[in-house]
mmCIF file of C-alpha atoms in Angstrom:
data_model
loop_
_atom_site.group_PDB
_atom_site.id
_atom_site.type_symbol
_atom_site.label_atom_id
_atom_site.label_comp_id
_atom_site.label_asym_id
_atom_site.label_seq_id
_atom_site.Cartn_x
_atom_site.Cartn_y
_atom_site.Cartn_z
ATOM 1 C CA MET A 1 -27.360 -16.931 -18.143
ATOM 2 C CA LEU A 2 -23.788 -15.953 -17.355
ATOM 3 C CA ASP A 3 -22.267 -12.521 -16.969
ATOM 4 C CA ILE A 4 -18.814 -10.971 -17.128
ATOM 5 C CA LEU A 5 -18.280 -8.493 -14.282
ATOM 6 C CA HIS A 6 -15.580 -5.888 -13.758
ATOM 7 C CA ARG A 7 -14.920 -2.895 -11.516
ATOM 8 C CA ILE A 8 -12.407 -0.116 -12.087
ATOM 9 C CA GLY A 9 -11.910 3.296 -10.524
ATOM 10 C CA VAL A 10 -10.989 6.336 -12.582
ATOM 11 C CA THR A 11 -9.487 9.424 -10.922
ATOM 12 C CA SER A 12 -11.705 11.794 -12.858
ATOM 13 C CA SER A 13 -15.320 12.991 -12.860
ATOM 14 C CA PRO A 14 -18.322 10.795 -13.736
ATOM 15 C CA GLU A 15 -19.017 13.254 -16.578
ATOM 16 C CA ALA A 16 -15.591 12.617 -18.133
ATOM 17 C CA VAL A 17 -16.055 8.835 -17.952
ATOM 18 C CA TYR A 18 -19.575 9.177 -19.344
ATOM 19 C CA ASP A 19 -18.216 11.173 -22.314
ATOM 20 C CA ALA A 20 -15.698 8.391 -23.032
ATOM 21 C CA LEU A 21 -18.617 5.915 -23.135
ATOM 22 C CA THR A 22 -21.089 7.972 -25.178
ATOM 23 C CA THR A 23 -19.136 9.800 -27.883
ATOM 24 C CA ILE A 24 -17.527 8.265 -30.963
ATOM 25 C CA ASP A 25 -14.219 10.033 -30.234
ATOM 26 C CA GLY A 26 -14.306 8.863 -26.625
ATOM 27 C CA LEU A 27 -14.998 5.226 -27.532
ATOM 28 C CA ALA A 28 -12.254 5.339 -30.182
ATOM 29 C CA GLY A 29 -9.859 6.533 -27.503
ATOM 30 C CA TRP A 30 -9.946 3.361 -25.428
ATOM 31 C CA TRP A 31 -11.751 0.446 -27.167
ATOM 32 C CA THR A 32 -11.006 0.530 -30.878
ATOM 33 C CA GLU A 33 -9.827 3.353 -33.109
ATOM 34 C CA ASP A 34 -12.223 2.092 -35.798
ATOM 35 C CA THR A 35 -15.466 3.231 -34.111
ATOM 36 C CA THR A 36 -18.237 4.791 -36.191
ATOM 37 C CA GLY A 37 -22.000 5.286 -36.078
ATOM 38 C CA ASP A 38 -24.563 7.019 -33.929
ATOM 39 C CA SER A 39 -24.033 6.974 -30.169
ATOM 40 C CA GLU A 40 -27.406 8.518 -29.240
ATOM 41 C CA VAL A 41 -30.152 6.359 -27.716
ATOM 42 C CA GLY A 42 -31.654 4.241 -30.503
ATOM 43 C CA GLY A 43 -28.529 4.569 -32.647
ATOM 44 C CA VAL A 44 -26.053 1.831 -33.558
ATOM 45 C CA VAL A 45 -22.313 2.114 -32.937
ATOM 46 C CA ARG A 46 -19.985 -0.046 -35.049
ATOM 47 C CA PHE A 47 -16.784 -1.216 -33.369
ATOM 48 C CA ARG A 48 -14.257 -2.842 -35.713
ATOM 49 C CA PHE A 49 -11.090 -4.774 -34.833
ATOM 50 C CA PRO A 50 -8.537 -6.474 -37.091
ATOM 51 C CA PRO A 51 -10.384 -9.828 -36.814
ATOM 52 C CA GLY A 52 -14.002 -8.535 -36.945
ATOM 53 C CA GLY A 53 -16.273 -6.469 -34.780
ATOM 54 C CA PHE A 54 -19.489 -5.705 -32.973
ATOM 55 C CA ASP A 55 -22.524 -3.499 -33.631
ATOM 56 C CA MET A 56 -24.117 -2.145 -30.481
ATOM 57 C CA LYS A 57 -27.541 -0.567 -30.275
ATOM 58 C CA VAL A 58 -27.647 2.115 -27.603
ATOM 59 C CA LEU A 59 -30.603 1.210 -25.392
ATOM 60 C CA GLU A 60 -30.205 3.651 -22.532
ATOM 61 C CA THR A 61 -28.001 6.512 -21.400
ATOM 62 C CA LYS A 62 -28.268 8.551 -18.221
ATOM 63 C CA PRO A 63 -25.671 11.324 -17.969
ATOM 64 C CA ALA A 64 -22.870 10.533 -15.520
ATOM 65 C CA GLU A 65 -24.681 7.401 -14.315
ATOM 66 C CA ARG A 66 -25.387 4.680 -16.822
ATOM 67 C CA VAL A 67 -24.957 3.358 -20.373
ATOM 68 C CA LEU A 68 -26.634 0.226 -21.751
ATOM 69 C CA TRP A 69 -26.010 -1.386 -25.143
ATOM 70 C CA GLU A 70 -27.411 -4.431 -26.890
ATOM 71 C CA VAL A 71 -25.253 -6.401 -29.300
ATOM 72 C CA VAL A 72 -27.120 -6.493 -32.627
ATOM 73 C CA ASP A 73 -24.321 -7.880 -34.825
ATOM 74 C CA GLY A 74 -20.996 -9.647 -34.239
ATOM 75 C CA PRO A 75 -19.872 -13.121 -33.158
ATOM 76 C CA GLU A 76 -22.811 -15.458 -32.602
ATOM 77 C CA GLU A 77 -22.078 -15.776 -28.873
ATOM 78 C CA TRP A 78 -22.426 -12.002 -28.461
ATOM 79 C CA ILE A 79 -25.669 -11.408 -30.336
ATOM 80 C CA GLY A 80 -28.504 -10.517 -27.965
ATOM 81 C CA THR A 81 -26.167 -10.016 -25.006
ATOM 82 C CA ARG A 82 -26.073 -6.626 -23.277
ATOM 83 C CA VAL A 83 -23.239 -4.455 -22.048
ATOM 84 C CA ARG A 84 -23.841 -2.135 -19.120
ATOM 85 C CA PHE A 85 -21.698 0.524 -17.482
ATOM 86 C CA GLU A 86 -22.803 2.011 -14.149
ATOM 87 C CA LEU A 87 -20.946 4.988 -12.722
ATOM 88 C CA LYS A 88 -20.760 6.352 -9.186
ATOM 89 C CA GLN A 89 -18.461 8.601 -7.205
ATOM 90 C CA GLU A 90 -16.465 7.173 -4.305
ATOM 91 C CA ASP A 91 -13.529 8.889 -2.605
ATOM 92 C CA ASP A 92 -11.629 10.628 -5.423
ATOM 93 C CA TYR A 93 -12.693 8.005 -7.945
ATOM 94 C CA THR A 94 -15.431 7.474 -10.470
ATOM 95 C CA VAL A 95 -16.165 3.799 -9.988
ATOM 96 C CA VAL A 96 -17.271 1.929 -13.125
ATOM 97 C CA LEU A 97 -19.293 -1.235 -12.579
ATOM 98 C CA PHE A 98 -19.221 -3.133 -15.852
ATOM 99 C CA ARG A 99 -21.438 -6.069 -16.755
ATOM 100 C CA HIS A 100 -21.618 -8.002 -20.027
ATOM 101 C CA LEU A 101 -24.893 -9.822 -19.477
ATOM 102 C CA GLY A 102 -26.560 -12.832 -20.944
ATOM 103 C CA TRP A 103 -23.899 -15.267 -22.189
ATOM 104 C CA ARG A 104 -25.626 -18.573 -22.842
ATOM 105 C CA GLU A 105 -22.668 -20.922 -22.220
ATOM 106 C CA PRO A 106 -19.261 -20.568 -20.529
ATOM 107 C CA VAL A 107 -17.475 -21.148 -23.852
ATOM 108 C CA GLU A 108 -13.734 -20.564 -24.107
ATOM 109 C CA PHE A 109 -14.455 -17.331 -26.015
ATOM 110 C CA MET A 110 -16.205 -16.035 -22.876
ATOM 111 C CA TYR A 111 -13.033 -16.670 -20.830
ATOM 112 C CA HIS A 112 -11.096 -14.685 -23.455
ATOM 113 C CA CYS A 113 -13.586 -11.816 -23.614
ATOM 114 C CA SER A 114 -13.590 -11.477 -19.826
ATOM 115 C CA THR A 115 -9.822 -10.910 -19.687
ATOM 116 C CA LYS A 116 -9.912 -8.719 -22.772
ATOM 117 C CA TRP A 117 -12.678 -6.531 -21.265
ATOM 118 C CA ALA A 118 -10.500 -6.043 -18.159
ATOM 119 C CA SER A 119 -7.669 -4.923 -20.345
ATOM 120 C CA TYR A 120 -9.907 -2.501 -22.301
ATOM 121 C CA LEU A 121 -11.379 -1.104 -19.069
ATOM 122 C CA LEU A 122 -7.856 -0.369 -17.858
ATOM 123 C CA SER A 123 -7.401 1.375 -21.220
ATOM 124 C CA LEU A 124 -10.568 3.409 -20.491
ATOM 125 C CA LYS A 125 -9.109 4.387 -17.102
ATOM 126 C CA LYS A 126 -5.820 5.417 -18.715
ATOM 127 C CA TYR A 127 -7.582 7.318 -21.518
ATOM 128 C CA VAL A 128 -9.731 9.385 -19.172
ATOM 129 C CA GLU A 129 -6.889 10.000 -16.710
ATOM 130 C CA THR A 130 -4.141 10.834 -19.220
ATOM 131 C CA GLY A 131 -5.774 11.486 -22.601
ATOM 132 C CA THR A 132 -4.174 8.379 -24.153
ATOM 133 C CA GLY A 133 -5.589 4.859 -23.964
ATOM 134 C CA ASP A 134 -4.599 1.572 -25.580
ATOM 135 C CA PRO A 135 -7.402 0.974 -28.109
ATOM 136 C CA ALA A 136 -7.191 -1.627 -30.877
ATOM 137 C CA PRO A 137 -5.136 -2.066 -32.951
ATOM 138 C CA ARG A 138 -2.612 -0.873 -30.304
ATOM 139 C CA ASP A 139 -4.294 -2.934 -27.563
ATOM 140 C CA VAL A 140 -2.514 -5.201 -25.077
ATOM 141 C CA ARG A 141 -1.979 -8.692 -26.517
ATOM 142 C CA ILE A 142 -3.081 -11.258 -23.958
ATOM 143 C CA SER A 143 -2.833 -14.546 -25.904
ATOM 144 C CA ASN A 144 -2.814 -16.290 -29.309
ATOM 145 C CA TRP A 145 -6.383 -15.013 -29.754
ATOM 146 C CA HIS A 146 -4.956 -11.543 -29.310
ATOM 147 C CA MET B 1 -23.521 -20.071 -8.439
ATOM 148 C CA LEU B 2 -21.436 -17.546 -10.346
ATOM 149 C CA ASP B 3 -17.934 -17.866 -11.709
ATOM 150 C CA ILE B 4 -15.139 -15.555 -12.768
ATOM 151 C CA LEU B 5 -13.539 -16.696 -16.033
ATOM 152 C CA HIS B 6 -10.302 -15.625 -17.711
ATOM 153 C CA ARG B 7 -8.048 -16.820 -20.528
ATOM 154 C CA ILE B 8 -4.440 -15.813 -21.152
ATOM 155 C CA GLY B 9 -1.692 -17.220 -23.358
ATOM 156 C CA VAL B 10 1.891 -17.464 -22.171
ATOM 157 C CA THR B 11 4.737 -17.846 -24.671
ATOM 158 C CA SER B 12 6.439 -20.557 -22.650
ATOM 159 C CA SER B 13 6.008 -24.243 -21.847
ATOM 160 C CA PRO B 14 3.117 -25.689 -19.828
ATOM 161 C CA GLU B 15 5.757 -26.952 -17.360
ATOM 162 C CA ALA B 16 7.035 -23.409 -16.729
ATOM 163 C CA VAL B 17 3.490 -22.100 -16.124
ATOM 164 C CA TYR B 18 2.738 -25.081 -13.888
ATOM 165 C CA ASP B 19 5.842 -24.321 -11.796
ATOM 166 C CA ALA B 20 4.639 -20.737 -11.333
ATOM 167 C CA LEU B 21 1.331 -22.112 -10.017
ATOM 168 C CA THR B 22 2.674 -24.852 -7.758
ATOM 169 C CA THR B 23 5.798 -23.535 -6.040
ATOM 170 C CA ILE B 24 5.972 -20.911 -3.305
ATOM 171 C CA ASP B 25 8.652 -18.966 -5.199
ATOM 172 C CA GLY B 26 6.612 -19.107 -8.398
ATOM 173 C CA LEU B 27 3.408 -17.896 -6.733
ATOM 174 C CA ALA B 28 5.345 -15.105 -4.989
ATOM 175 C CA GLY B 29 6.625 -14.031 -8.398
ATOM 176 C CA TRP B 30 3.249 -12.989 -9.783
ATOM 177 C CA TRP B 31 0.471 -12.932 -7.155
ATOM 178 C CA THR B 32 1.863 -11.692 -3.853
ATOM 179 C CA GLU B 33 5.403 -11.585 -2.557
ATOM 180 C CA ASP B 34 4.075 -12.622 0.860
ATOM 181 C CA THR B 35 3.290 -16.251 -0.026
ATOM 182 C CA THR B 36 4.087 -19.037 2.430
ATOM 183 C CA GLY B 37 2.967 -22.550 3.293
ATOM 184 C CA ASP B 38 2.834 -25.967 1.670
ATOM 185 C CA SER B 39 1.976 -26.120 -2.033
ATOM 186 C CA GLU B 40 1.687 -29.916 -2.239
ATOM 187 C CA VAL B 41 -1.730 -31.576 -2.564
ATOM 188 C CA GLY B 42 -3.428 -31.429 0.857
ATOM 189 C CA GLY B 43 -1.268 -28.507 1.970
ATOM 190 C CA VAL B 44 -2.394 -24.938 2.600
ATOM 191 C CA VAL B 45 -0.807 -21.915 0.936
ATOM 192 C CA ARG B 46 -1.162 -18.530 2.646
ATOM 193 C CA PHE B 47 -1.329 -15.490 0.385
ATOM 194 C CA ARG B 48 -1.080 -12.139 2.190
ATOM 195 C CA PHE B 49 -1.708 -8.649 0.812
ATOM 196 C CA PRO B 50 -1.523 -5.264 2.540
ATOM 197 C CA PRO B 51 -5.279 -5.355 3.357
ATOM 198 C CA GLY B 52 -5.584 -9.082 4.243
ATOM 199 C CA GLY B 53 -5.292 -12.386 2.477
ATOM 200 C CA PHE B 54 -6.441 -15.854 1.523
ATOM 201 C CA ASP B 55 -5.587 -19.386 2.611
ATOM 202 C CA MET B 56 -5.914 -21.934 -0.174
ATOM 203 C CA LYS B 57 -6.001 -25.668 0.314
ATOM 204 C CA VAL B 58 -4.424 -27.471 -2.649
ATOM 205 C CA LEU B 59 -7.035 -30.013 -3.775
ATOM 206 C CA GLU B 60 -5.523 -31.266 -7.005
ATOM 207 C CA THR B 61 -2.435 -30.857 -9.164
ATOM 208 C CA LYS B 62 -1.657 -32.550 -12.454
ATOM 209 C CA PRO B 63 1.748 -31.616 -13.886
ATOM 210 C CA ALA B 64 1.543 -29.246 -16.854
ATOM 211 C CA GLU B 65 -2.271 -29.572 -16.939
ATOM 212 C CA ARG B 66 -4.244 -28.509 -13.917
ATOM 213 C CA VAL B 67 -4.243 -26.934 -10.455
ATOM 214 C CA LEU B 68 -7.269 -26.705 -8.151
ATOM 215 C CA TRP B 69 -7.493 -24.850 -4.841
ATOM 216 C CA GLU B 70 -10.229 -24.357 -2.279
ATOM 217 C CA VAL B 71 -10.417 -21.175 -0.256
ATOM 218 C CA VAL B 72 -10.344 -22.178 3.417
ATOM 219 C CA ASP B 73 -9.809 -18.740 4.970
ATOM 220 C CA GLY B 74 -10.163 -15.136 3.821
ATOM 221 C CA PRO B 75 -13.029 -12.744 3.055
ATOM 222 C CA GLU B 76 -16.412 -14.312 3.749
ATOM 223 C CA GLU B 77 -17.421 -14.172 0.052
ATOM 224 C CA TRP B 78 -14.385 -16.278 -0.875
ATOM 225 C CA ILE B 79 -14.671 -19.065 1.701
ATOM 226 C CA GLY B 80 -15.683 -22.328 0.077
ATOM 227 C CA THR B 81 -15.116 -21.027 -3.467
ATOM 228 C CA ARG B 82 -12.595 -22.805 -5.692
ATOM 229 C CA VAL B 83 -9.890 -21.546 -8.012
ATOM 230 C CA ARG B 84 -8.923 -23.645 -11.014
ATOM 231 C CA PHE B 85 -6.179 -23.281 -13.594
ATOM 232 C CA GLU B 86 -6.246 -25.499 -16.698
ATOM 233 C CA LEU B 87 -3.286 -25.490 -19.067
ATOM 234 C CA LYS B 88 -3.003 -26.543 -22.698
ATOM 235 C CA GLN B 89 -0.639 -25.927 -25.594
ATOM 236 C CA GLU B 90 -1.896 -24.020 -28.646
ATOM 237 C CA ASP B 91 0.336 -22.548 -31.349
ATOM 238 C CA ASP B 92 3.399 -21.212 -29.493
ATOM 239 C CA TYR B 93 1.378 -20.504 -26.371
ATOM 240 C CA THR B 94 0.493 -22.210 -23.144
ATOM 241 C CA VAL B 95 -3.142 -21.240 -22.770
ATOM 242 C CA VAL B 96 -4.356 -20.810 -19.186
ATOM 243 C CA LEU B 97 -8.090 -21.217 -18.603
ATOM 244 C CA PHE B 98 -8.809 -19.720 -15.207
ATOM 245 C CA ARG B 99 -12.011 -20.150 -13.245
ATOM 246 C CA HIS B 100 -12.886 -18.861 -9.773
ATOM 247 C CA LEU B 101 -15.952 -20.973 -9.074
ATOM 248 C CA GLY B 102 -18.845 -20.772 -6.698
ATOM 249 C CA TRP B 103 -19.554 -17.133 -5.862
ATOM 250 C CA ARG B 104 -22.949 -17.017 -4.186
ATOM 251 C CA GLU B 105 -23.969 -13.469 -5.201
ATOM 252 C CA PRO B 106 -22.736 -10.944 -7.794
ATOM 253 C CA VAL B 107 -21.613 -8.555 -5.050
ATOM 254 C CA GLU B 108 -19.510 -5.519 -5.937
ATOM 255 C CA PHE B 109 -16.473 -7.310 -4.486
ATOM 256 C CA MET B 110 -16.908 -9.972 -7.196
ATOM 257 C CA TYR B 111 -16.719 -7.262 -9.891
ATOM 258 C CA HIS B 112 -13.492 -6.041 -8.277
ATOM 259 C CA CYS B 113 -11.959 -9.505 -7.933
ATOM 260 C CA SER B 114 -12.702 -10.304 -11.576
ATOM 261 C CA THR B 115 -10.714 -7.306 -12.834
ATOM 262 C CA LYS B 116 -8.001 -7.879 -10.260
ATOM 263 C CA TRP B 117 -7.628 -11.535 -11.308
ATOM 264 C CA ALA B 118 -7.166 -10.400 -14.926
ATOM 265 C CA SER B 119 -4.434 -8.068 -13.830
ATOM 266 C CA TYR B 120 -2.693 -10.801 -11.776
ATOM 267 C CA LEU B 121 -2.961 -13.272 -14.662
ATOM 268 C CA LEU B 122 -1.215 -10.739 -16.903
ATOM 269 C CA SER B 123 1.400 -10.578 -14.141
ATOM 270 C CA LEU B 124 1.689 -14.401 -14.301
ATOM 271 C CA LYS B 125 2.198 -14.152 -18.077
ATOM 272 C CA LYS B 126 4.885 -11.493 -17.633
ATOM 273 C CA TYR B 127 6.584 -13.417 -14.820
ATOM 274 C CA VAL B 128 6.875 -16.644 -16.804
ATOM 275 C CA GLU B 129 7.908 -14.874 -20.019
ATOM 276 C CA THR B 130 10.419 -12.428 -18.540
ATOM 277 C CA GLY B 131 11.269 -13.577 -15.002
ATOM 278 C CA THR B 132 9.637 -10.495 -13.430
ATOM 279 C CA GLY B 133 5.938 -10.141 -12.632
ATOM 280 C CA ASP B 134 3.918 -7.475 -10.808
ATOM 281 C CA PRO B 135 2.946 -9.229 -7.546
ATOM 282 C CA ALA B 136 1.518 -7.372 -4.533
ATOM 283 C CA PRO B 137 2.556 -5.010 -3.055
ATOM 284 C CA ARG B 138 3.885 -3.823 -6.457
ATOM 285 C CA ASP B 139 0.671 -4.808 -8.256
ATOM 286 C CA VAL B 140 -1.275 -2.632 -10.699
ATOM 287 C CA ARG B 141 -3.706 -0.319 -8.896
ATOM 288 C CA ILE B 142 -7.109 -0.552 -10.583
ATOM 289 C CA SER B 143 -9.340 1.509 -8.245
ATOM 290 C CA ASN B 144 -9.912 2.921 -4.731
ATOM 291 C CA TRP B 145 -10.131 -0.709 -3.557
ATOM 292 C CA HIS B 146 -6.633 -1.123 -4.933
#
């Protein structure tokens, strides 16, 4: 099994980052504007992008510390994988350790998703720090796959 | 063994991207301004950043297609790992498949390097497309680890 890993630091409180990861408005502020559903544990959040989207079941949330999702619908390579955010305070930063766990093969789509996650996590940082992120469809274009 | 994967698309020729990966001036244009050494096969290129740096031995180059380095000096976690760039044309893009191969453990530094590589690869894209990248020390700050 293969994982995508990332680490960013946000100059804000763990609570503010946690809100951006666990509310529909927060998620729409940095990942994709077209975010709907139920972000409580056991609920399913639907993230839609111009070319398609993902449905995430919320498996676990721990205020200011951790969020865990399981992909229940979306591209075949994503189904059954998990996305985890772990938060901790360090210096004046809330550090976010991100892991997209359980890829079965290092397909080219995994290369793409890794870079795209980095770009969305920088959007999360910007959103929490300034109030404005770069969610889809205004996200940073990184290649012909968008 | 664990790898960092990324994929970007550059709206330029494979030859132009290859030059940015295989000349000292090119590398200094997107990764770190403080780049010196011998970028021919068998040579060692020294990349220096404010907090330290990496020495890469050039193992393989194939014009417009592939570059492979081995880390011969730098942080302990990097020594012996390899960095590979594979290039191909798709639509109007030169697609870069990047792989930093052979991490022994998913240490927090690997999370950081993954995000940082994404940010430097977007700098490579910008450098080749516009002539100006964001190399260290003018690179994008992503956290308390810079």
